[in-house]
Amino acid sequence: MFYIGNHTSSSKGYEAMGKQMIRNGGNTFAFFTRNPRGGKAKEIDLEDVRAFLALAEEHEFGKIVAHAPYTLNACAAKPELRVFAENTMADDLKRMEMTPGNYYNFHPGSHVGQGTETGIQMIAEILNKVLWEEQHTTVLLETMAGKGSEVGATFQEIRQILDLVQLKEKMGVCLDTCHIWDGGYDIVEHLDEVLEEFDQIIGLDRLKAIHLNDSMNDRGSHKDRHAPIGEGKIGLEALSRVIRHPLLQGIPFILETPNDDEGWTREIALLREEYRK
């Protein structure tokens, strides 16, 4: 099954997100757990959740991917920002139990001058506080572009965080095609080799979701500027090889391209056509 969707607004609730995705031609989606810049999360309506779960089953949705707010920095230098990250993640994971078995994705964070090793330790420390044995949500570390002092720009850094997490079975990885391209991984000419490296360092069994984005920048730019599918430096041909790759089947592909619903509908239709080739 090919699961494809886009990052959508959660302001109208789960059922509305699901219906919008069906109109877009998708069968999965990503959403922010709260305002992308932080703040209090909207109360969850249990009737809305039940309606969405029925809709998702009827239309054979894949796993959905919740996204933590951008302001969450688990390795911030200021203690109060790390407390915010811990409290937000803990609250989000409790809320995710309303739609069990799905994914919660977050940017590992920026060490802001403390050093990568310190940042990795801090991220793992918070994960060890917020994860619990009975949870049904898998937490995903997102691969990053290496902008500024971002942690997680290499597969080795992601692996180092995972090694320090006690409940490893609750963890996975979300691979962002724009981010790893901007981070220096050549998925245009050497996709097989990149996936082999991922498998050797992290393990493909940890790869749970893919953010499918083109990039405005040359490989290795460390800038993180998403482009619409086929309009960037990665290109449609290379991204089509990603969605058709035999090692990546059954994984939800999430579009985070600079678009609106009309644009995402076109991209989803295009990618479905490419997938069938």
C-alpha positions as semicolon CSV with decimal commas, in nm:
position;residue;x (nm);y (nm);z (nm)
1;M;0,000;0,000;0,000
2;F;0,125;0,349;-0,092
3;Y;0,051;0,593;0,190
4;I;0,079;0,959;0,088
5;G;-0,057;1,281;0,238
6;N;0,041;1,629;0,341
7;H;0,094;1,832;0,657
8;T;-0,246;1,979;0,737
9;S;-0,408;2,213;0,991
10;S;-0,534;2,052;1,311
11;S;-0,753;2,351;1,405
12;K;-1,078;2,181;1,293
13;G;-1,018;1,843;1,456
14;Y;-0,927;1,489;1,351
15;E;-1,233;1,410;1,139
16;A;-1,199;1,735;0,943
17;M;-0,829;1,662;0,881
18;G;-0,916;1,314;0,758
19;K;-1,190;1,442;0,525
20;Q;-0,960;1,712;0,387
21;M;-0,697;1,451;0,317
22;I;-0,947;1,235;0,130
23;R;-1,035;1,538;-0,085
24;N;-0,662;1,587;-0,147
25;G;-0,631;1,224;-0,258
26;G;-0,430;1,116;0,045
27;N;-0,455;0,829;0,292
28;T;-0,233;0,961;0,571
29;F;-0,139;1,306;0,703
30;A;0,071;1,499;0,952
31;F;-0,048;1,769;1,191
32;F;0,083;1,990;1,468
33;T;-0,022;1,886;1,817
34;R;-0,064;2,257;1,901
35;N;0,030;2,592;1,751
36;P;0,362;2,537;1,565
37;R;0,511;2,819;1,773
38;G;0,399;2,662;2,100
39;G;0,116;2,739;2,339
40;K;-0,170;2,546;2,491
41;A;-0,309;2,251;2,297
42;K;-0,673;2,242;2,190
43;E;-0,896;2,014;2,397
44;I;-0,956;1,676;2,232
45;D;-1,319;1,593;2,145
46;L;-1,373;1,220;2,199
47;E;-1,663;1,211;1,952
48;D;-1,438;1,372;1,692
49;V;-1,170;1,108;1,759
50;R;-1,422;0,823;1,723
51;A;-1,551;0,968;1,395
52;F;-1,196;0,999;1,263
53;L;-1,098;0,644;1,360
54;A;-1,404;0,511;1,174
55;L;-1,319;0,728;0,871
56;A;-0,955;0,615;0,875
57;E;-1,055;0,250;0,888
58;E;-1,308;0,291;0,607
59;H;-1,054;0,460;0,379
60;E;-0,759;0,240;0,483
61;F;-0,544;0,521;0,621
62;G;-0,185;0,455;0,712
63;K;-0,021;0,576;1,033
64;I;-0,067;0,947;1,096
65;V;0,224;1,162;1,212
66;A;0,181;1,423;1,483
67;H;0,446;1,696;1,490
68;A;0,573;1,872;1,800
69;P;0,584;2,256;1,785
70;Y;0,894;2,415;1,633
71;T;0,964;2,600;1,957
72;L;1,035;2,273;2,135
73;N;1,412;2,247;2,195
74;A;1,508;1,952;2,411
75;C;1,873;2,063;2,426
76;A;1,826;2,436;2,481
77;A;2,086;2,617;2,690
78;K;1,820;2,781;2,908
79;P;1,674;2,542;3,170
80;E;1,324;2,689;3,138
81;L;1,318;2,602;2,766
82;R;1,413;2,242;2,842
83;V;1,133;2,230;3,101
84;F;0,891;2,359;2,835
85;A;1,012;2,086;2,596
86;E;0,968;1,814;2,857
87;N;0,623;1,930;2,967
88;T;0,503;1,973;2,608
89;M;0,624;1,630;2,500
90;A;0,475;1,463;2,808
91;D;0,138;1,630;2,747
92;D;0,144;1,552;2,374
93;L;0,222;1,184;2,434
94;K;-0,071;1,152;2,674
95;R;-0,299;1,311;2,415
96;M;-0,165;1,079;2,145
97;E;-0,306;0,784;2,338
98;M;-0,649;0,898;2,214
99;T;-0,542;0,779;1,868
100;P;-0,318;0,487;1,969
101;G;-0,055;0,327;1,751
102;N;0,050;0,638;1,558
103;Y;0,364;0,851;1,544
104;Y;0,488;1,162;1,728
105;N;0,768;1,342;1,541
106;F;0,999;1,613;1,674
107;H;1,310;1,804;1,575
108;P;1,591;1,693;1,808
109;G;1,685;2,055;1,877
110;S;1,978;2,296;1,866
111;H;2,258;2,285;2,121
112;V;2,319;2,664;2,085
113;G;2,690;2,654;2,159
114;Q;2,692;2,380;2,421
115;G;2,832;2,124;2,179
116;T;2,674;1,832;1,998
117;E;2,765;1,576;2,265
118;T;2,596;1,782;2,537
119;G;2,294;1,832;2,314
120;I;2,261;1,458;2,254
121;Q;2,278;1,389;2,627
122;M;2,007;1,648;2,700
123;I;1,771;1,515;2,431
124;A;1,804;1,159;2,560
125;E;1,754;1,277;2,918
126;I;1,416;1,431;2,833
127;L;1,309;1,126;2,631
128;N;1,391;0,905;2,928
129;K;1,162;1,120;3,142
130;V;0,860;1,133;2,909
131;L;0,847;0,781;2,765
132;W;0,662;0,510;2,954
133;E;0,629;0,136;2,900
134;E;0,252;0,127;2,837
135;Q;0,239;0,400;2,572
136;H;0,115;0,305;2,224
137;T;0,280;0,593;2,036
138;T;0,618;0,568;1,864
139;V;0,832;0,881;1,902
140;L;1,027;0,978;1,591
141;L;1,353;1,171;1,577
142;E;1,359;1,377;1,258
143;T;1,674;1,395;1,045
144;M;1,790;1,755;1,018
145;A;1,980;1,970;0,765
146;G;2,256;2,084;1,000
147;K;2,152;2,450;1,003
148;G;2,330;2,642;1,279
149;S;2,377;2,418;1,583
150;E;2,109;2,162;1,496
151;V;2,153;1,815;1,639
152;G;2,057;1,520;1,417
153;A;2,213;1,627;1,087
154;T;2,396;1,293;1,054
155;F;2,278;0,937;1,095
156;Q;2,549;0,895;1,358
157;E;2,400;1,170;1,577
158;I;2,053;1,016;1,552
159;R;2,200;0,679;1,651
160;Q;2,381;0,832;1,948
161;I;2,052;0,968;2,083
162;L;1,878;0,632;2,033
163;D;2,161;0,453;2,214
164;L;2,097;0,663;2,526
165;V;1,718;0,607;2,535
166;Q;1,611;0,339;2,780
167;L;1,279;0,243;2,614
168;K;1,427;0,197;2,267
169;E;1,122;0,006;2,144
170;K;0,921;0,332;2,170
171;M;1,156;0,514;1,930
172;G;1,186;0,551;1,553
173;V;1,311;0,794;1,288
174;C;1,142;1,026;1,038
175;L;1,367;1,088;0,736
176;D;1,322;1,424;0,565
177;T;1,443;1,416;0,203
178;C;1,512;1,790;0,191
179;H;1,696;1,783;0,522
180;I;1,927;1,492;0,441
181;W;1,997;1,636;0,094
182;D;2,083;1,973;0,246
183;G;2,282;1,780;0,508
184;G;2,500;1,623;0,237
185;Y;2,343;1,284;0,164
186;D;2,320;1,220;-0,212
187;I;1,976;1,067;-0,262
188;V;1,977;1,171;-0,629
189;E;2,272;0,966;-0,754
190;H;2,326;0,727;-0,462
191;L;1,991;0,648;-0,297
192;D;2,078;0,281;-0,245
193;E;2,403;0,371;-0,074
194;V;2,234;0,628;0,151
195;L;1,974;0,374;0,261
196;E;2,248;0,115;0,316
197;E;2,434;0,364;0,536
198;F;2,112;0,438;0,726
199;D;2,060;0,066;0,779
200;Q;2,415;0,008;0,899
201;I;2,414;0,300;1,142
202;I;2,052;0,320;1,261
203;G;1,865;0,025;1,112
204;L;1,587;0,045;0,853
205;D;1,352;-0,112;1,106
206;R;1,366;0,226;1,285
207;L;1,256;0,421;0,976
208;K;0,884;0,482;1,035
209;A;0,796;0,789;0,823
210;I;0,936;1,005;0,544
211;H;0,888;1,378;0,491
212;L;0,889;1,394;0,111
213;N;1,016;1,737;0,010
214;D;1,220;1,883;-0,272
215;S;1,495;2,131;-0,183
216;M;1,567;2,484;-0,301
217;N;1,936;2,432;-0,226
218;D;2,236;2,241;-0,353
219;R;2,337;1,927;-0,167
220;G;2,532;1,998;0,151
221;S;2,407;2,357;0,185
222;H;2,278;2,302;0,542
223;K;1,998;2,553;0,483
224;D;1,665;2,361;0,504
225;R;1,453;2,534;0,236
226;H;1,171;2,311;0,107
227;A;1,056;2,329;-0,255
228;P;0,748;2,185;-0,430
229;I;0,792;1,835;-0,572
230;G;0,991;1,850;-0,897
231;E;1,076;2,219;-0,863
232;G;1,394;2,187;-0,659
233;K;1,747;2,049;-0,673
234;I;1,641;1,692;-0,586
235;G;1,383;1,665;-0,862
236;L;1,083;1,450;-0,944
237;E;1,281;1,160;-1,088
238;A;1,486;1,112;-0,770
239;L;1,187;1,154;-0,539
240;S;0,993;0,903;-0,748
241;R;1,273;0,653;-0,690
242;V;1,233;0,716;-0,317
243;I;0,860;0,634;-0,310
244;R;0,909;0,327;-0,531
245;H;1,211;0,191;-0,344
246;P;1,141;-0,167;-0,226
247;L;1,289;-0,098;0,119
248;L;1,049;0,193;0,180
249;Q;0,713;0,033;0,109
250;G;0,431;0,076;0,361
251;I;0,592;0,385;0,517
252;P;0,377;0,703;0,532
253;F;0,510;0,973;0,299
254;I;0,424;1,324;0,419
255;L;0,446;1,631;0,195
256;E;0,572;1,947;0,369
257;T;0,606;2,140;0,047
258;P;0,520;2,513;0,029
259;N;0,169;2,468;-0,106
260;D;-0,206;2,489;-0,045
261;D;-0,466;2,212;-0,069
262;E;-0,499;2,260;-0,444
263;G;-0,124;2,227;-0,485
264;W;-0,099;1,924;-0,258
265;T;-0,384;1,757;-0,449
266;R;-0,181;1,799;-0,769
267;E;0,136;1,668;-0,603
268;I;-0,040;1,365;-0,454
269;A;-0,195;1,279;-0,792
270;L;0,146;1,321;-0,960
271;L;0,319;1,098;-0,704
272;R;0,050;0,831;-0,730
273;E;0,108;0,827;-1,106
274;E;0,484;0,803;-1,053
275;Y;0,440;0,524;-0,799
276;R;0,249;0,313;-1,051
277;K;0,524;0,332;-1,314
